[in-house]
CSV table of C-alpha atoms in Angstrom, one decimal:
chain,number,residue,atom,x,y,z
M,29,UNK,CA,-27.3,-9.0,-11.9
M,30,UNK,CA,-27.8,-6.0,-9.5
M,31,UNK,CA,-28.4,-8.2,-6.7
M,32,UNK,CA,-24.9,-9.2,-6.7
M,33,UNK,CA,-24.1,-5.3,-7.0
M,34,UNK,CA,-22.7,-3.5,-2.9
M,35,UNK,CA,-24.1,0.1,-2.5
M,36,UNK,CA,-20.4,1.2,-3.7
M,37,UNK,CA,-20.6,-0.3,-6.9
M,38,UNK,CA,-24.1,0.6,-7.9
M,39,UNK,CA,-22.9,4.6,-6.4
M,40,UNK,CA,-19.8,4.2,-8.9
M,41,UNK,CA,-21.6,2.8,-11.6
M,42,UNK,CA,-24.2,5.7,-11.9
M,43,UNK,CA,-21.6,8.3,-11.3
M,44,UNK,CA,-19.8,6.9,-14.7
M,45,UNK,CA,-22.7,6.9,-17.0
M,46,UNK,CA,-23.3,10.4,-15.3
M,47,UNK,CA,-19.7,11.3,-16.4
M,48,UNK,CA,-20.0,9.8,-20.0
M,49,UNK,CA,-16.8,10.5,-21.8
M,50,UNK,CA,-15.4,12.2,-18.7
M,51,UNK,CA,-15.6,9.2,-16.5
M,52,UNK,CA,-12.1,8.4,-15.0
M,53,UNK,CA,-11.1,7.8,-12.0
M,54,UNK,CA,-10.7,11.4,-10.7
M,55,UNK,CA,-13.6,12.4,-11.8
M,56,UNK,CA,-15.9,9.5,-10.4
M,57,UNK,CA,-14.2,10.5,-7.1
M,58,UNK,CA,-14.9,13.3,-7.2
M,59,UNK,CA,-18.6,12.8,-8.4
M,60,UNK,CA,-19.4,9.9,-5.9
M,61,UNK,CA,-17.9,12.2,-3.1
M,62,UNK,CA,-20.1,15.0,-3.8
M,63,UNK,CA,-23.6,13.1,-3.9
M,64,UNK,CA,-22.5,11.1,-0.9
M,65,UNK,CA,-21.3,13.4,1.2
M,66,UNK,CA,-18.2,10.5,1.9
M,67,UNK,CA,-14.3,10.9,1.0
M,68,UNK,CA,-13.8,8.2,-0.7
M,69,UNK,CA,-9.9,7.1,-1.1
M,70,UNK,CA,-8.8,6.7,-5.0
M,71,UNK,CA,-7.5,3.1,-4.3
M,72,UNK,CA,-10.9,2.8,-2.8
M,73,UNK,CA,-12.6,4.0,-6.1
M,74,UNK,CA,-10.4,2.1,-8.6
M,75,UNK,CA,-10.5,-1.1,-6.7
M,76,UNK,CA,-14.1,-1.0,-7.1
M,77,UNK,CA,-13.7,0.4,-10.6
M,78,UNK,CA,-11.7,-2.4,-11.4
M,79,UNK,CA,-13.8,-4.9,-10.0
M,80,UNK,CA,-16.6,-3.3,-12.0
M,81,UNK,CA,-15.2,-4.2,-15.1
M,82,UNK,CA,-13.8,-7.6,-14.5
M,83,UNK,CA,-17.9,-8.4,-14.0
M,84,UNK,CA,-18.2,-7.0,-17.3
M,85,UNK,CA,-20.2,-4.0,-16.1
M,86,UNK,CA,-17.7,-1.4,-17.7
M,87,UNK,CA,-15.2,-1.2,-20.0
M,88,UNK,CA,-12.0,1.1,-20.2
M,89,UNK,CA,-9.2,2.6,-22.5
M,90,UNK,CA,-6.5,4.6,-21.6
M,91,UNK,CA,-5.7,7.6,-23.4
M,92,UNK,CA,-2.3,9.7,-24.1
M,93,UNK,CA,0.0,10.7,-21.4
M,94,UNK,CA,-0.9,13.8,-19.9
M,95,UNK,CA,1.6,16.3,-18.3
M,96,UNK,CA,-0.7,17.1,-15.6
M,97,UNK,CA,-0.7,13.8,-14.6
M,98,UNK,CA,3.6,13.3,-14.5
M,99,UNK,CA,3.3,11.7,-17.4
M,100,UNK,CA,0.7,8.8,-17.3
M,101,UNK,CA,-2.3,8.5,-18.9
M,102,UNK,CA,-5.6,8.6,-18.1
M,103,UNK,CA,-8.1,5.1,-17.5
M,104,UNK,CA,-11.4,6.5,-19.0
M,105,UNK,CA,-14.4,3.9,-18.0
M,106,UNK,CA,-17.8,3.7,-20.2
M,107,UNK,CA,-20.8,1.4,-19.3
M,108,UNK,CA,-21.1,-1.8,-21.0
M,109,UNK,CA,-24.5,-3.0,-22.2
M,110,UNK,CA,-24.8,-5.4,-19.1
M,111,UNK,CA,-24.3,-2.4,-16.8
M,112,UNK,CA,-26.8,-0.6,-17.8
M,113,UNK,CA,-28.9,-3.4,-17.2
M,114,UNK,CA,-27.4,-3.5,-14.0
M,115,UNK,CA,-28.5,-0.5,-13.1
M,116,UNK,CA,-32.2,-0.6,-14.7
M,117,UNK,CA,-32.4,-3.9,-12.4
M,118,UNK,CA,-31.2,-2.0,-9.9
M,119,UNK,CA,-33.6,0.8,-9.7
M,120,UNK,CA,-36.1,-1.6,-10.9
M,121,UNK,CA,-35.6,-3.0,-7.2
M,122,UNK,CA,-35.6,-0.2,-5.6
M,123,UNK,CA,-39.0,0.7,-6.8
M,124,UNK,CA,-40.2,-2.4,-5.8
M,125,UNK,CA,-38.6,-2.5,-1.8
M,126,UNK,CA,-39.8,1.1,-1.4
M,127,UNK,CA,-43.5,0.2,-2.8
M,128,UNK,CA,-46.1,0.8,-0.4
M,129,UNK,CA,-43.8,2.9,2.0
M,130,UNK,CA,-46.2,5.6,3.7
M,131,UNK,CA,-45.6,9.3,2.2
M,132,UNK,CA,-44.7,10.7,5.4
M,133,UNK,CA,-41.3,8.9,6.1
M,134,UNK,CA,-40.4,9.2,2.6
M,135,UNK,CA,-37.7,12.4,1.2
M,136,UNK,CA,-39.5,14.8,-0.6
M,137,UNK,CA,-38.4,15.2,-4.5
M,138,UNK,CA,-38.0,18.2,-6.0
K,24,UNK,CA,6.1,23.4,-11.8
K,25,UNK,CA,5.7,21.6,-8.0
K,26,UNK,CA,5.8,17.6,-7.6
K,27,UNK,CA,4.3,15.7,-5.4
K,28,UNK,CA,6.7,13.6,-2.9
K,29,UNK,CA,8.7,11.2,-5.7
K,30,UNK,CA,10.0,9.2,-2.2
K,31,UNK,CA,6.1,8.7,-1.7
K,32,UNK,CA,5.9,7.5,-5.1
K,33,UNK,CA,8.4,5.3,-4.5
K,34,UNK,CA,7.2,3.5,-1.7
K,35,UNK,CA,3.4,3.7,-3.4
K,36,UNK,CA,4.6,1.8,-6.3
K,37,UNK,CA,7.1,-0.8,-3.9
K,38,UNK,CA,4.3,-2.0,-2.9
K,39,UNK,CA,4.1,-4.3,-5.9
K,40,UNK,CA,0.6,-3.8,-7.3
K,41,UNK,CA,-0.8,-4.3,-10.9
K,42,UNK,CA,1.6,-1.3,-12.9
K,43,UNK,CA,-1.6,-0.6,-14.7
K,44,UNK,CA,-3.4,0.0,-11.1
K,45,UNK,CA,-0.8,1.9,-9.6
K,46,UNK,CA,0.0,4.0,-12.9
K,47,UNK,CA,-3.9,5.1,-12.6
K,48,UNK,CA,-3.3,5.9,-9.0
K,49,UNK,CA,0.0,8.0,-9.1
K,50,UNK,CA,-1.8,9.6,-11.9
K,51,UNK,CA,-4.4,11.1,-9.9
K,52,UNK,CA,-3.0,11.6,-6.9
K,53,UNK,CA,-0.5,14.2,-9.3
K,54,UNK,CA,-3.2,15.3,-11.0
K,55,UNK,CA,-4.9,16.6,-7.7
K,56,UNK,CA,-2.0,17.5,-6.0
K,57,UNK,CA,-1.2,20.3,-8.7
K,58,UNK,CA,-4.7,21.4,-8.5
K,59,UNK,CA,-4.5,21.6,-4.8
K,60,UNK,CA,-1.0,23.2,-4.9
K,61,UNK,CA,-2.1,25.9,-7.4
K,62,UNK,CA,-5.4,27.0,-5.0
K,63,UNK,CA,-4.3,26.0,-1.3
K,64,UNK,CA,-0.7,26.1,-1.5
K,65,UNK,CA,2.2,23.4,-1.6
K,66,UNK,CA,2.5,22.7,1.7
K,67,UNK,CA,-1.3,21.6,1.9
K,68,UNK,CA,-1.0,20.3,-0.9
K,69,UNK,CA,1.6,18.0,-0.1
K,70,UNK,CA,-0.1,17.3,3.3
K,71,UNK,CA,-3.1,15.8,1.5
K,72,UNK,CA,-0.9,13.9,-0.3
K,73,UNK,CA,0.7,11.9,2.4
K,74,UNK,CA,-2.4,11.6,4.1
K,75,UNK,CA,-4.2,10.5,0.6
K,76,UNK,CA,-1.2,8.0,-0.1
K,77,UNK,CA,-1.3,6.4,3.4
K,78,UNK,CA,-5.3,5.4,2.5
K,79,UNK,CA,-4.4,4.4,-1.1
K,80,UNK,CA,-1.5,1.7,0.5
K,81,UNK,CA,-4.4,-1.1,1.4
K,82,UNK,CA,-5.9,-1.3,-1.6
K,83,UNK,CA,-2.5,-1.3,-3.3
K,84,UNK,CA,-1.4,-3.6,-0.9
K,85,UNK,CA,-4.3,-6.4,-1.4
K,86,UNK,CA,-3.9,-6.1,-5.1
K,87,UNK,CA,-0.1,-6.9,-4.8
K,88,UNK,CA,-1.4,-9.8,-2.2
K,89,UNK,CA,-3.4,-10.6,-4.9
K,90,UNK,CA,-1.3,-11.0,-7.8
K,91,UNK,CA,1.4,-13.6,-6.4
K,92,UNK,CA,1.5,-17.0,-7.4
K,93,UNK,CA,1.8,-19.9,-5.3
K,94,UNK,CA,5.3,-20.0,-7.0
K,95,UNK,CA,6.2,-16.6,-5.4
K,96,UNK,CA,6.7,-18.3,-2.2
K,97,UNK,CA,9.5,-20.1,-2.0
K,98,UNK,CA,11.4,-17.0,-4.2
K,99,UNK,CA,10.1,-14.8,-0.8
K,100,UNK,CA,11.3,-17.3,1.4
K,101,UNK,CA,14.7,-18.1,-0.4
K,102,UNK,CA,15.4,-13.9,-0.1
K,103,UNK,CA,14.2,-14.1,3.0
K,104,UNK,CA,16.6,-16.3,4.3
K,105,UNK,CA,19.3,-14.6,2.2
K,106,UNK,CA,18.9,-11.3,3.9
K,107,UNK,CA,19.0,-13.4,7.1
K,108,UNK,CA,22.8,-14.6,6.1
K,109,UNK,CA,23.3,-11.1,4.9
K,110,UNK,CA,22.7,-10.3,8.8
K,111,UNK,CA,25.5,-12.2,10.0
K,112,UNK,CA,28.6,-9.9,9.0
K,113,UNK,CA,26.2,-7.0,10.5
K,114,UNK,CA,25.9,-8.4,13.6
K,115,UNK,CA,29.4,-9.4,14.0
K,116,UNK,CA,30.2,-5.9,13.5
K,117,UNK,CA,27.3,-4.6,15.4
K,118,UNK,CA,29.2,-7.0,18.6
K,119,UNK,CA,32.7,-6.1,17.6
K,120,UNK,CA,31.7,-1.8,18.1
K,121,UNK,CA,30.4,-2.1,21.5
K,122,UNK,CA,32.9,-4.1,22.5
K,123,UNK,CA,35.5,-2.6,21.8
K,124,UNK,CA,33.4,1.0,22.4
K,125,UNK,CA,33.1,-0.1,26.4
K,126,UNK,CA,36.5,-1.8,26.1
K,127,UNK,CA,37.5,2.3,25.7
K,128,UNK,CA,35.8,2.5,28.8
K,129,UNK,CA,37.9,-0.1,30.6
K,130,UNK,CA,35.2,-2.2,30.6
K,131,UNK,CA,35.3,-5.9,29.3
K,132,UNK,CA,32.5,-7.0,27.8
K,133,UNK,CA,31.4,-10.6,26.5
K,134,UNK,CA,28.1,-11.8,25.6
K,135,UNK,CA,26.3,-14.4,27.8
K,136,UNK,CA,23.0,-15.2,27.0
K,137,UNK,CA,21.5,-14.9,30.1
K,138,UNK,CA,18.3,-13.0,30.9
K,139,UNK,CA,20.2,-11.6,34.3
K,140,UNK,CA,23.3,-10.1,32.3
K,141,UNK,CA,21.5,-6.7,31.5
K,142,UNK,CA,23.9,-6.1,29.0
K,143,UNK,CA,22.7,-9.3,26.2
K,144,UNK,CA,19.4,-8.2,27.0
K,145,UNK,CA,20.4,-4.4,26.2
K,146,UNK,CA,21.8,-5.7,23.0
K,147,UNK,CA,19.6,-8.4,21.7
K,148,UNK,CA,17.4,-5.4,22.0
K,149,UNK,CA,18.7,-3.3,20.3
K,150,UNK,CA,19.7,-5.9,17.5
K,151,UNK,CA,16.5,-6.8,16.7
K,152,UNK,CA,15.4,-3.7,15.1
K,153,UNK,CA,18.5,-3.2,13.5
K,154,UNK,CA,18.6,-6.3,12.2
K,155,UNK,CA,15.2,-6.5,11.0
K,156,UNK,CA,15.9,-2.7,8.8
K,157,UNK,CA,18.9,-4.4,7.4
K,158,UNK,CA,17.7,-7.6,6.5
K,159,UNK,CA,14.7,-5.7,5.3
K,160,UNK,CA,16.4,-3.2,3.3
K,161,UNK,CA,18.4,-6.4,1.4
K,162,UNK,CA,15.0,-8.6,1.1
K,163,UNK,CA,13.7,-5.7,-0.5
K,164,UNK,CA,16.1,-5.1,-2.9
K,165,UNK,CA,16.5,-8.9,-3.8
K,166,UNK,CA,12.5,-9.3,-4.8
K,167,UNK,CA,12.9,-6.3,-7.7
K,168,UNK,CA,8.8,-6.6,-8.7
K,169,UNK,CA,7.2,-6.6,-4.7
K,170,UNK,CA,10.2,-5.0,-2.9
K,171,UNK,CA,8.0,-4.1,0.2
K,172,UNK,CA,5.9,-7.8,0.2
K,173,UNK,CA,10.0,-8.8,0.6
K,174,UNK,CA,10.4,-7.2,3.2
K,175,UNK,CA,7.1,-8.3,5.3
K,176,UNK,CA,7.9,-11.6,4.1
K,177,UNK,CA,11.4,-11.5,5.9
K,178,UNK,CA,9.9,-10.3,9.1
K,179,UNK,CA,7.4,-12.8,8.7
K,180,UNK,CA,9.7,-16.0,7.9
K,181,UNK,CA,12.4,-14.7,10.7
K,182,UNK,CA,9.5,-14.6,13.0
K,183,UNK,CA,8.2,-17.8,12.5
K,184,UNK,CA,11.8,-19.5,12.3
K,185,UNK,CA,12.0,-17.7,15.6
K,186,UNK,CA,9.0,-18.9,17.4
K,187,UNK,CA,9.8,-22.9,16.1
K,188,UNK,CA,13.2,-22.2,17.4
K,189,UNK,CA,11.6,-21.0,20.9
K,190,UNK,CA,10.0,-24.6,21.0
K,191,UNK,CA,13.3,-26.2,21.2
K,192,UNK,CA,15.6,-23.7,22.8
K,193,UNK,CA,14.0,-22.2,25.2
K,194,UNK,CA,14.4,-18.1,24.9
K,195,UNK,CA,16.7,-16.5,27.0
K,196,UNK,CA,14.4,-13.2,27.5
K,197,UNK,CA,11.7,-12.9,29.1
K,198,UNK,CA,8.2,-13.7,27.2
K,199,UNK,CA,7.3,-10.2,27.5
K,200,UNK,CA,10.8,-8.7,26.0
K,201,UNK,CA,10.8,-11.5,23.6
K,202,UNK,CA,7.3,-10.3,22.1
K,203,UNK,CA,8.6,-6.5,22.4
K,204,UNK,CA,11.8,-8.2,20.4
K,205,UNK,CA,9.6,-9.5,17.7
K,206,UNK,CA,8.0,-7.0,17.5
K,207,UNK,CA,10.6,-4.2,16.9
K,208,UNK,CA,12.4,-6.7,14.4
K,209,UNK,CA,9.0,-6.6,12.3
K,210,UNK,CA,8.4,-3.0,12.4
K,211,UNK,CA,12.5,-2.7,11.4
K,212,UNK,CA,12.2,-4.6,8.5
K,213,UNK,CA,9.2,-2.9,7.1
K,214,UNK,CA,11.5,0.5,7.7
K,215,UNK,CA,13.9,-1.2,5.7
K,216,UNK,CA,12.1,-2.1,3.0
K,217,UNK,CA,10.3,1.4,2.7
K,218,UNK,CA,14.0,2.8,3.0
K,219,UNK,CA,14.5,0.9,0.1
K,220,UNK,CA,12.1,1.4,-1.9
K,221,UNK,CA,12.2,5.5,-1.5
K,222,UNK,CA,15.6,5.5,-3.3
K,223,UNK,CA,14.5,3.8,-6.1
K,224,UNK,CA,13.0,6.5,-8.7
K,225,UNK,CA,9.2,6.2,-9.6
K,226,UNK,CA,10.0,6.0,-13.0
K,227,UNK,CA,7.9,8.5,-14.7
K,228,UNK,CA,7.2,7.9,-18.2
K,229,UNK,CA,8.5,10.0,-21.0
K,230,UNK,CA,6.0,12.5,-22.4
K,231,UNK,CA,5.7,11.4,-26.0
């Protein structure tokens, strides 16, 4: 499943389960901007939101109108059970591409 | 209570997208435009806004690219060729004034298609983008759900009708000028159709 997943995608996806019940599309920006260090455009983000969820990798409701919004509501997303299998595969294979890499050219944790 | 630009709106939501895609989109865009307008001030505020709405029009745009139908084409070329007709009593007029505006200046003036006379290449210059705002504006208005795919679609069909036309006729301009033509009649009919578009109002839902 992950294989078929772009570095956008997988970046989103994350930032939603991070999110939980605040994962829309303002949010993820704004999530997905701040760990990447890149503006992401919201047609950007809900293009690959959208496409996200026609894979079956998240699901999404909309809720009341909001004021602060003119009026329209907001499109919350929540992983799906095949997303976060998605992502387990995901970091599953990054484990396994980074396995063996020397110490010394590798970030340091905290 | 500041809005963001509704004629931005407009022109967002001409573009013909998935409602559901672009009612998300408008959403936020408000949403953080009254944040930003409340900490950085309107005019910034609105300055991010255009500049956010400008990078927002692709995506739109390949959605709305994406939702027509092989059955949407010969509607886009029928309106198409409607605002073309639509053209005719335009540029009859268009003649008519600068006739009779250099006939004030004792001069008389006739059109001859000729790439020496100065004066058809003057006008079929200016004609073109003229005629490609107003045939834009009225394919725009005629296809209601993707006003601003209309208006591409004119530019697009007049340009190709154009180009078959060249094989046959030959062009009385110059390659060069009839390129420059082209492409001023494009770039007018996408004017047109965002002029359209921008008077139409976003159509804000009522709070509940």
């Amino acid at each position: 499943m992950s294989s078929s997943l772009g570095q956008l995608e997988l970046t989103i996806l994350l930032a939603v389960a991070r999110l939980g019940d605040d994962a829309y599309g303002l949010a993820v920006r704004r999530d997905v901007s701040a760990r990447t260090g890149r503006d992401y455009s919201i047609g950007a983000v809900y293009t690959t939101l959208q496409r996200l969820e026609d894979k079956g990798l998240l699901r999404s409701r909309t809720t009341d109108p909001l004021p602060v919004r003119g009026g329209r509501s907001r499109r919350q997303f929540k992983l799906t059970a095949s997303g976060s299998r998605a992502m387990r595969e995901a970091e599953r294979l990054a484990a396994s591409v980074w396995a063996g890499i020397p110490s010394t050219i590798r970030l340091e944790h905290a | 209570m500041s809005h963001p630009p509704r004629a931005l709106e407009s022109i967002l939501k001409g573009l013909g997208a998935d409602p559901y895609l672009s009612d998300v989109v408008l959403g936020d865009l408000e949403e953080e435009f009254t944040e930003r307008a409340a900490f950085d001030g309107e005019e910034e505020a609105r300055r991010w806004y255009r500049g956010e709405a400008l990078r927002s029009v692709p995506h739109l745009l390949r959605n709305a690219l994406g939702r027509l139908r092989v059955g949407d084409v010969p509607r886009l070329i029928g309106n198409a060729l409607f605002a073309w007709l639509a053209l005719i009593p335009v540029g009859l007029t268009l003649y008519v004034l600068v006739a009779l505006v250099l006939r004030s200046f004792g001069l008389d003036w006739t059109l001859r298609s000729s790439p020496q006379d100065n004066a058809f290449v003057a006008f079929a210059m200016l004609s073109m983008p003229v005629g490609g705002f107003v045939g834009g504006y009225v394919a725009a208005w005629r296809n209601a759900r993707t006003p601003l795919i209309g208006a591409l679609a004119y530019g697009l069909v007049l340009t190709c009708i154009n180009l078959i036309a060249g094989l046959f006729f030959p062009s009385p301009l110059a390659t060069g000028l009839r390129i420059a033509a082209l492409a001023m009649f494009n770039a007018g009919a996408i004017v047109g159709g965002v002029a359209r578009v921008a008077r139409i109002k976003p159509g804000v839902p009522e709070l509940s």
